[in-house]
Tab-separated table of C-alpha atoms and ligand atoms in Angstrom:
chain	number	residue	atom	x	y	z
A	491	UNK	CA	154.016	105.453	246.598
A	492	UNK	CA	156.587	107.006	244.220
A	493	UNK	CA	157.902	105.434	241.046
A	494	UNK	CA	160.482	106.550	238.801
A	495	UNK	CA	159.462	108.773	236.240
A	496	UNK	CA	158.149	106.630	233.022
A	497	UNK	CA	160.392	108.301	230.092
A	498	UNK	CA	163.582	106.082	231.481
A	499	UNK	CA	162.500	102.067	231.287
A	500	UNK	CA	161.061	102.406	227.817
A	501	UNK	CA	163.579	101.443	224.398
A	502	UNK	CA	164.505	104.647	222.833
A	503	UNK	CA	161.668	106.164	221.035
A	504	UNK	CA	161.698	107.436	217.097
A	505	UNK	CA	162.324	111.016	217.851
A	506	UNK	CA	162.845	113.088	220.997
A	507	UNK	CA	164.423	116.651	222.125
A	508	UNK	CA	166.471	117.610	225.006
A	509	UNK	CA	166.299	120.849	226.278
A	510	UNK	CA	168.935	122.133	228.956
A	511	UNK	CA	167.816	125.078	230.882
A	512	UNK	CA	169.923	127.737	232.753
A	513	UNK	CA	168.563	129.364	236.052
A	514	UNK	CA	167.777	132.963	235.343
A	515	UNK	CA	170.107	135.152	237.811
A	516	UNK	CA	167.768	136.429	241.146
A	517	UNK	CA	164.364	135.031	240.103
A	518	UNK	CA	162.600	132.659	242.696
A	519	UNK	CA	162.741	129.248	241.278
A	520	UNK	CA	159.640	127.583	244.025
A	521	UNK	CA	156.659	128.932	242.034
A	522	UNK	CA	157.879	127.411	238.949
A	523	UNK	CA	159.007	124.059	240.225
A	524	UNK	CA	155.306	123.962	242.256
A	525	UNK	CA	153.878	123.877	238.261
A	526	UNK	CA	156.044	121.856	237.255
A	527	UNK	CA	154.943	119.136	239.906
A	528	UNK	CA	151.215	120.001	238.459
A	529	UNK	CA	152.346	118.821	235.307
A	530	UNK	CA	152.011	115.021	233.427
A	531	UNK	CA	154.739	114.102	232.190
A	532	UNK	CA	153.121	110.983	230.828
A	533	UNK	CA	155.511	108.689	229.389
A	534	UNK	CA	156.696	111.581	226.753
A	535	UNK	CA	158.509	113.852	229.567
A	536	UNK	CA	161.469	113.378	231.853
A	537	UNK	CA	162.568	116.603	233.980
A	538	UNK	CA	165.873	116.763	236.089
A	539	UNK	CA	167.292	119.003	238.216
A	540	UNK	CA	170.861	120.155	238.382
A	541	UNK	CA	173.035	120.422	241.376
A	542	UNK	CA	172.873	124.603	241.781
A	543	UNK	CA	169.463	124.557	241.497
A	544	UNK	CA	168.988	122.158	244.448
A	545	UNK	CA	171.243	124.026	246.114
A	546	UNK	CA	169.766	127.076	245.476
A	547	UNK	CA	166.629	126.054	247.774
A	548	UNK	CA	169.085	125.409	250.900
A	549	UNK	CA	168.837	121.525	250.401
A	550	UNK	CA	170.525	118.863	248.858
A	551	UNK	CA	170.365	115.412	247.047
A	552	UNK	CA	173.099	113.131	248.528
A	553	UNK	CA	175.016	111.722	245.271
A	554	UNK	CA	174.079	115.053	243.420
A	555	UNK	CA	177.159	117.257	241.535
A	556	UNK	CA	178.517	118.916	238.941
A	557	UNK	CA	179.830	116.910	236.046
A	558	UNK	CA	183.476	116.656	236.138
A	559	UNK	CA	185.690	118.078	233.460
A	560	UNK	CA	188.616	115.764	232.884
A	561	UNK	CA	191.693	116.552	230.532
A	562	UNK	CA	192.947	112.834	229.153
A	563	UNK	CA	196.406	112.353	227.110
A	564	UNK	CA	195.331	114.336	223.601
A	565	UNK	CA	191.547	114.785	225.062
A	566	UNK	CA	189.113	116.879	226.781
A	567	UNK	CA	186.002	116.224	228.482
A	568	UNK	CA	184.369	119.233	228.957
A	569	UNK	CA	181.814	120.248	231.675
A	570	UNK	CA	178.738	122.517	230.612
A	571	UNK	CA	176.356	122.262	233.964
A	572	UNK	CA	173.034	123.395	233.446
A	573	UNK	CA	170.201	123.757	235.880
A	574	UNK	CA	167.432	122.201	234.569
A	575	UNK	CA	166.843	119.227	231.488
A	576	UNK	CA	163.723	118.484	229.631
A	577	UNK	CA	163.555	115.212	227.430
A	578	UNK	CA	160.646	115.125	225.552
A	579	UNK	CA	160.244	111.699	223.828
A	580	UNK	CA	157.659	110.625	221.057
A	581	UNK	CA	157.065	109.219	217.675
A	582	UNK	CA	155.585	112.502	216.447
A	583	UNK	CA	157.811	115.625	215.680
A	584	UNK	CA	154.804	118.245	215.956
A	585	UNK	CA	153.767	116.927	219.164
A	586	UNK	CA	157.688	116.937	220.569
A	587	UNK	CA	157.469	120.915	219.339
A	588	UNK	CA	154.217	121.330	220.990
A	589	UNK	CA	155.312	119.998	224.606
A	590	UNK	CA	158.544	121.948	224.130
A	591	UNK	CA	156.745	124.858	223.940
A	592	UNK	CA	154.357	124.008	227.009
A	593	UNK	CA	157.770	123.573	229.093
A	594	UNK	CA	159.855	126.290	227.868
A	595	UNK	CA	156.702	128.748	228.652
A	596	UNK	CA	155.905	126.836	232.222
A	597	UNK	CA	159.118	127.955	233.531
A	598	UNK	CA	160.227	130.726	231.762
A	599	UNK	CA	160.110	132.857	234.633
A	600	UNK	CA	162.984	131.263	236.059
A	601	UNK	CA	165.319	129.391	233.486
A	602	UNK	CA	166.004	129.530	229.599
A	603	UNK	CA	166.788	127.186	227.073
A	604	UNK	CA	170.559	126.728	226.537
A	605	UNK	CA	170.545	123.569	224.600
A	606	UNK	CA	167.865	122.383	222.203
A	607	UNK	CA	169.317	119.016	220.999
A	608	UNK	CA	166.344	116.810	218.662
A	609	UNK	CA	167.420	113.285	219.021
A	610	UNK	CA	166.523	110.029	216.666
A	611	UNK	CA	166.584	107.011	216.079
A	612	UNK	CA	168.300	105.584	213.247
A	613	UNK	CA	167.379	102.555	211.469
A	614	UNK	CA	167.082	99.563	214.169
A	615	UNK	CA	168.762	102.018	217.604
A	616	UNK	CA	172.076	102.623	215.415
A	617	UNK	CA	174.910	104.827	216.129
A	618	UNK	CA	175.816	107.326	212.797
A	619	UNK	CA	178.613	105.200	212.460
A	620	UNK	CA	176.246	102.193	211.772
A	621	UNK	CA	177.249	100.382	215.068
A	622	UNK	CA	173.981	99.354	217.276
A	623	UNK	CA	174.133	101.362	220.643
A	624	UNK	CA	172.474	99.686	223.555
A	625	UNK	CA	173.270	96.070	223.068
A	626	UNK	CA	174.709	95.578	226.419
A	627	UNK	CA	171.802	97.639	228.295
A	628	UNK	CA	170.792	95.648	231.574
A	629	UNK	CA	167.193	94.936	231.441
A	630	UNK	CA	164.542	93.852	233.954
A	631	UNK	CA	165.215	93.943	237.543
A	632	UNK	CA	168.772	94.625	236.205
A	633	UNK	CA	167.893	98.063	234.740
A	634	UNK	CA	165.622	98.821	237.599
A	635	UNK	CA	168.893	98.105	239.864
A	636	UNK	CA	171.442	99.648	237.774
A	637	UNK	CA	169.265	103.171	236.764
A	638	UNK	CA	166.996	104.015	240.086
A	639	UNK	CA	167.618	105.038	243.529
A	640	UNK	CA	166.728	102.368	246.714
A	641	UNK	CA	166.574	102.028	250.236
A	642	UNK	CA	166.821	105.525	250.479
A	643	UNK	CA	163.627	106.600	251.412
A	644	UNK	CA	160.533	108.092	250.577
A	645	UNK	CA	161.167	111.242	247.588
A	646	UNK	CA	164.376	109.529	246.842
A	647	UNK	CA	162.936	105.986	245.944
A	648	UNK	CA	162.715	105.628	242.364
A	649	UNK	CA	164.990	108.491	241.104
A	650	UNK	CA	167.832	108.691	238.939
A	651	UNK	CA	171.073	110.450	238.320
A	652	UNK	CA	171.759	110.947	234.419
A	653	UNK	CA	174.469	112.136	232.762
A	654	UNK	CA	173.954	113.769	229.559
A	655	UNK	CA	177.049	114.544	227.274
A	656	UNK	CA	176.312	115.946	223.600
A	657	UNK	CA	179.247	114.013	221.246
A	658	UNK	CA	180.008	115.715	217.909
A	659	UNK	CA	181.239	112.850	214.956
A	660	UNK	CA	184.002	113.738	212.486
A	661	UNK	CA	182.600	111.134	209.833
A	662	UNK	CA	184.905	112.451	207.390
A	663	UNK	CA	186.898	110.789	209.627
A	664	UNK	CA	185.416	107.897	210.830
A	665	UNK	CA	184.531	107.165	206.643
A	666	UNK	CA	188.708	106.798	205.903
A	667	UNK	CA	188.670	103.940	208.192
A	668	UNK	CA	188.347	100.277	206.852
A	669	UNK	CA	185.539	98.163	208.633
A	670	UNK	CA	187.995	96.304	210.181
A	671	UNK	CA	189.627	99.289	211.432
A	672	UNK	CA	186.286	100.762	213.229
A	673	UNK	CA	185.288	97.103	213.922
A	674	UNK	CA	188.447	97.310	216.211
A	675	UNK	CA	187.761	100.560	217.693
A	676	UNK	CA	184.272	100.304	218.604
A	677	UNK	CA	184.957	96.061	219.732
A	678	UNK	CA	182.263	94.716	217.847
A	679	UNK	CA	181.856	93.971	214.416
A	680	UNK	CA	179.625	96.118	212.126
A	681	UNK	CA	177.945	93.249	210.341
A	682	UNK	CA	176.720	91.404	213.055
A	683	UNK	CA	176.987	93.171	216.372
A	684	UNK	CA	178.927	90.329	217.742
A	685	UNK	CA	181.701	91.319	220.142
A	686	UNK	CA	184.812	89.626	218.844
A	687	UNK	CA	188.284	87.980	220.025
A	688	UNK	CA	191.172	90.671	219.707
A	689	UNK	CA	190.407	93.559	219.602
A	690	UNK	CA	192.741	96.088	221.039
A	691	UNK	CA	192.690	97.366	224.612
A	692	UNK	CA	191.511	100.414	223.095
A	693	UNK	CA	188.537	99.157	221.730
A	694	UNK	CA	185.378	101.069	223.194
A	695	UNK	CA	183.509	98.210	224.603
A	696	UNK	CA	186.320	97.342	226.102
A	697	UNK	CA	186.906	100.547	227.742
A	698	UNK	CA	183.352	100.466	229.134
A	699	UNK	CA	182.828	96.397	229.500
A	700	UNK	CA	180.783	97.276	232.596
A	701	UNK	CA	181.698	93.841	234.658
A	702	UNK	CA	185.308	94.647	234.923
A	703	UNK	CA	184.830	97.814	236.931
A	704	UNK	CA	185.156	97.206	240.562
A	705	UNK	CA	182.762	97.487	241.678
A	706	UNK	CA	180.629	96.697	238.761
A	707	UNK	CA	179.304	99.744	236.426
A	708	UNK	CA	176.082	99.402	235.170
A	709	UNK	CA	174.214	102.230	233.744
A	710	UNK	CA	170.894	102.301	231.368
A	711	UNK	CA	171.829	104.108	228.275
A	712	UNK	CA	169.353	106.016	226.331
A	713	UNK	CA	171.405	107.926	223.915
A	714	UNK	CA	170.101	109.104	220.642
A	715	UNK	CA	172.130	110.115	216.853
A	716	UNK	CA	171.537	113.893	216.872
A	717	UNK	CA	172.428	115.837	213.033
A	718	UNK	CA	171.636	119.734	212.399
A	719	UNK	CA	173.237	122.433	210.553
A	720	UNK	CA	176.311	122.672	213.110
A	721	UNK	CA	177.615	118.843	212.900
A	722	UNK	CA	176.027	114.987	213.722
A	723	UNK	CA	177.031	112.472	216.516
A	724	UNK	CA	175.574	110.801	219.570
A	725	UNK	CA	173.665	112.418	222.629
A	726	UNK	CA	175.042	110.096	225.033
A	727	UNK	CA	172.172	110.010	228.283
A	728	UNK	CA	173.791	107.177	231.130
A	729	UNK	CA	171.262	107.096	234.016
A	730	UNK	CA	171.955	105.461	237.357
A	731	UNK	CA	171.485	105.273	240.855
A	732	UNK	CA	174.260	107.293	241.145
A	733	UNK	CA	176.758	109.214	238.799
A	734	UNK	CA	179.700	106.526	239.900
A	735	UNK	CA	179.508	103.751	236.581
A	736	UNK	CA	179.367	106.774	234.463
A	737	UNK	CA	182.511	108.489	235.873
A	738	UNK	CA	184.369	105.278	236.432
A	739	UNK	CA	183.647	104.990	232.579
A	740	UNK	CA	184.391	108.146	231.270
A	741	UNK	CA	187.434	107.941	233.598
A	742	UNK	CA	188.719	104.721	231.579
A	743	UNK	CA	187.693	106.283	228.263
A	744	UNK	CA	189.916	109.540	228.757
A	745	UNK	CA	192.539	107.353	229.693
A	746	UNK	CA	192.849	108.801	233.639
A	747	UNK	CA	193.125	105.337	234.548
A	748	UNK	CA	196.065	103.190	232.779
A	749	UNK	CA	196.986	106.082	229.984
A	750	UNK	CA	194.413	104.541	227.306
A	751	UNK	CA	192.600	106.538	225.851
A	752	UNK	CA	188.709	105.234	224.005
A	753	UNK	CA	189.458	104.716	220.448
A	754	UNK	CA	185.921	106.794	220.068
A	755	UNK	CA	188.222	109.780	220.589
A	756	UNK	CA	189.710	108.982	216.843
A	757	UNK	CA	186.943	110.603	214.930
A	758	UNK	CA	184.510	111.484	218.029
A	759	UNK	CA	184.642	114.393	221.209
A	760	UNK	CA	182.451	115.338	223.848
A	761	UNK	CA	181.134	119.378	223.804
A	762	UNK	CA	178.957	119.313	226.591
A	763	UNK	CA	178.096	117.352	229.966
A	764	UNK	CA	175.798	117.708	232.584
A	765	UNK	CA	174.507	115.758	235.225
A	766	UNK	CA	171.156	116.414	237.096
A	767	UNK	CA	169.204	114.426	239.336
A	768	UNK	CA	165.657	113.154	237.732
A	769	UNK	CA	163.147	113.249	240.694
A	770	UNK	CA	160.345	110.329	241.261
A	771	UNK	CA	156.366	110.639	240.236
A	772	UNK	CA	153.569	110.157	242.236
A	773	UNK	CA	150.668	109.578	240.110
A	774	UNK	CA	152.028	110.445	237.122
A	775	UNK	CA	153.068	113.679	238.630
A	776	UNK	CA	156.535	114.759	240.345
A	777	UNK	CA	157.495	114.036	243.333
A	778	UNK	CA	159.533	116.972	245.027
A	779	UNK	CA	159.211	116.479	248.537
A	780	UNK	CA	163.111	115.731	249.030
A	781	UNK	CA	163.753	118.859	248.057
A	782	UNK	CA	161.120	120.290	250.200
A	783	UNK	CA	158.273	121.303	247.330
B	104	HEM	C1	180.659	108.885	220.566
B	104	HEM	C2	180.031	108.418	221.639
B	104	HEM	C3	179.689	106.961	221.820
B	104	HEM	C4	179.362	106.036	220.873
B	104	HEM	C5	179.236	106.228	219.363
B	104	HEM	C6	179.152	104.801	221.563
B	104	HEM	C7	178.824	103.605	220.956
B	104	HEM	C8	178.744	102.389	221.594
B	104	HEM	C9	178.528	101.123	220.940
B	104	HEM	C10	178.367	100.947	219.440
B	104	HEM	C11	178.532	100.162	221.885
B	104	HEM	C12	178.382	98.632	221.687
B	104	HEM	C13	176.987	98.116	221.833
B	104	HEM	C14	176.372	98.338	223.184
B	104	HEM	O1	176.560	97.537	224.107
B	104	HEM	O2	175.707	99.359	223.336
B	104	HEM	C15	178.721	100.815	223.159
B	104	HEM	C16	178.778	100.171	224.371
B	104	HEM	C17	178.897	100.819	225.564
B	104	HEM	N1	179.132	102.149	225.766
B	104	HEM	FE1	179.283	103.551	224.357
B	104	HEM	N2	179.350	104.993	222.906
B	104	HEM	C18	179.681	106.302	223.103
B	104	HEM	C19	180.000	106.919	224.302
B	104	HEM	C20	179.964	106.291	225.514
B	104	HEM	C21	180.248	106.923	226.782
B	104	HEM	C22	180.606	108.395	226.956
B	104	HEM	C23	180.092	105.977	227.743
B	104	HEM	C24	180.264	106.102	229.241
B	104	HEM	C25	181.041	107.010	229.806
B	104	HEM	C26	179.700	104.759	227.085
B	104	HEM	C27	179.414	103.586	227.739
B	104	HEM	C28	179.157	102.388	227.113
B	104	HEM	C29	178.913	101.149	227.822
B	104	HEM	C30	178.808	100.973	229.322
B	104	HEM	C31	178.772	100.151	226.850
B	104	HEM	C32	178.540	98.667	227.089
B	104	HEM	C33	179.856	98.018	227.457
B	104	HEM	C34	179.690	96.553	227.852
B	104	HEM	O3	179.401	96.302	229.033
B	104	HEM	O4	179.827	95.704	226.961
B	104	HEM	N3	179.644	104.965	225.745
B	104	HEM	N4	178.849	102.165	222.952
């Protein structure tokens, strides 16, 4: 019986790393995806597999593509496809570096790292901006509908399409701005998370307000802050049961659908996005056999 893999249902965690891979050019990708099914992922590792590399073995995933670039008025969403992603979650920094290393060395045959992104959690599951991220999350049977494929049959039951889209802050920026002002962006007040009367069209949760998508688009968000020596912002992770919410989102956000674009976009822009498709585990173990492993 296969289950989706254990790293998605769980809150965010206090730290975590995600590592996108690329396929090295020529090299036979089976032997290292038959050791990666002999590994446990536990609940500390989540694995996904890109569209070319599925492809790449003569099969495919029905629902599985490339992320979509999209140019909005003034804004860019740019696509960065990789083959393979890694999130490694925990609440221990050493033992996040250790398991890196185990992965990166499991299939280094085949792919290296492109992407090494540490995620964390700030304060209560806050955005850098100080907003809480992840209010709106459906929980329950509503995540379980929302984030994992069903119906679809065995090696397909249980997995998930995530997007995963690195956003860099300008909080020089975003720090100019009164409350009020970013209150109105974002659609929610600062102080006390409550979504208020008013706000402009603009506003970001009302971009995304995921009930007033037709049809509805729900997606389980598991987005972390990310800071290094190149800049700080949000790893934005969506996964679903397909890549549809999140495109019909992003969509909205770039303004593609009534010329409006996200008020994010003021002191926030995407620099990568990929999508891959995150198999299901048997036993604790992956499950490959839709894609014939
Ligand atoms: C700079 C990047 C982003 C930041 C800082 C950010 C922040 C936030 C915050 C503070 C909220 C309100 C609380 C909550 O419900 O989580 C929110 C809601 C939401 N965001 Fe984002 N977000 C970002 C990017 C995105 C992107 C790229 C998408 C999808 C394409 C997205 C989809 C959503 C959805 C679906 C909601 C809930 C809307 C609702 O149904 O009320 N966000 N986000």
């Amino acid at each position: 019986m296969s289950s989706p893999q254990a790293t998605i249902t769980p809150p965010i965690p206090d730290h975590s790393r995600y590592i996108e891979f690329a396929g090295l050019h020529g090299k036979d990708v089976t032997e290292v995806l038959k050791s990666l099914k002999s590994l446990e992922l536990n609940d500390q590792i989540l694995v996904g597999f890109g569209p070319g590399l599925v492809s790449g073995l003569d099969k495919s995933i029905t629902g599985l593509h490339g992320f979509k670039s999209l140019t909005g008025p003034g804004v860019e969403v740019p696509a960065t496809q990789g083959d393979l992603l890694c999130w490694i979650r925990g609440d221990d920094r050493g033992e996040i570096a250790r398991l890196s290393r185990v992965f990166i060395r499991l299939v280094a045959s085949a792919f290296r790292p492109v992407r090494i992104i540490n995620g964390f959690k700030y304060k209560t599951g806050l955005d850098l901006t100080g907003y809480e991220d992840g209010t709106e999350n459906p929980t329950g049977d509503a995540a379980d509908a929302a984030a994992f494929v069903s119906g679809a049959g065995h090696g397909l039951d249980g997995s998930s399409f995530v997007a995963v889209q690195q956003w860099l802050h300008d909080m020089d920026v975003f720090d100019k701005y009164s409350t009020d002002d970013t209150d109105d962006m974002i659609g929610r007040r600062q102080s006390d998370n409550v979504e208020f009367e008013g706000s402009p069209v603009s506003a970001h949760v009302k971009r995304t307000a995921q009930e007033s998508f037709t049809p509805e688009a729900f997606v389980l968000r598991r987005s972390m802050p990310w800071s290094n020596a190149d800049g700080e912002g949000l790893m934005f992770v969506a996964f679903g049961k397909s890549f549809d919410a999140y495109e019909a989102q992003m969509r909205r956000m770039t303004g593609l659908e009534d010329g409006i674009v996200d008020a994010l976009f003021k002191f926030s822009r995407p620099i990568s996005g990929a999508n891959y498709w995150c198999p299901p585990v048997s036993d604790g173990r992956l499950d490959l056999s839709a894609i014939g492993i």
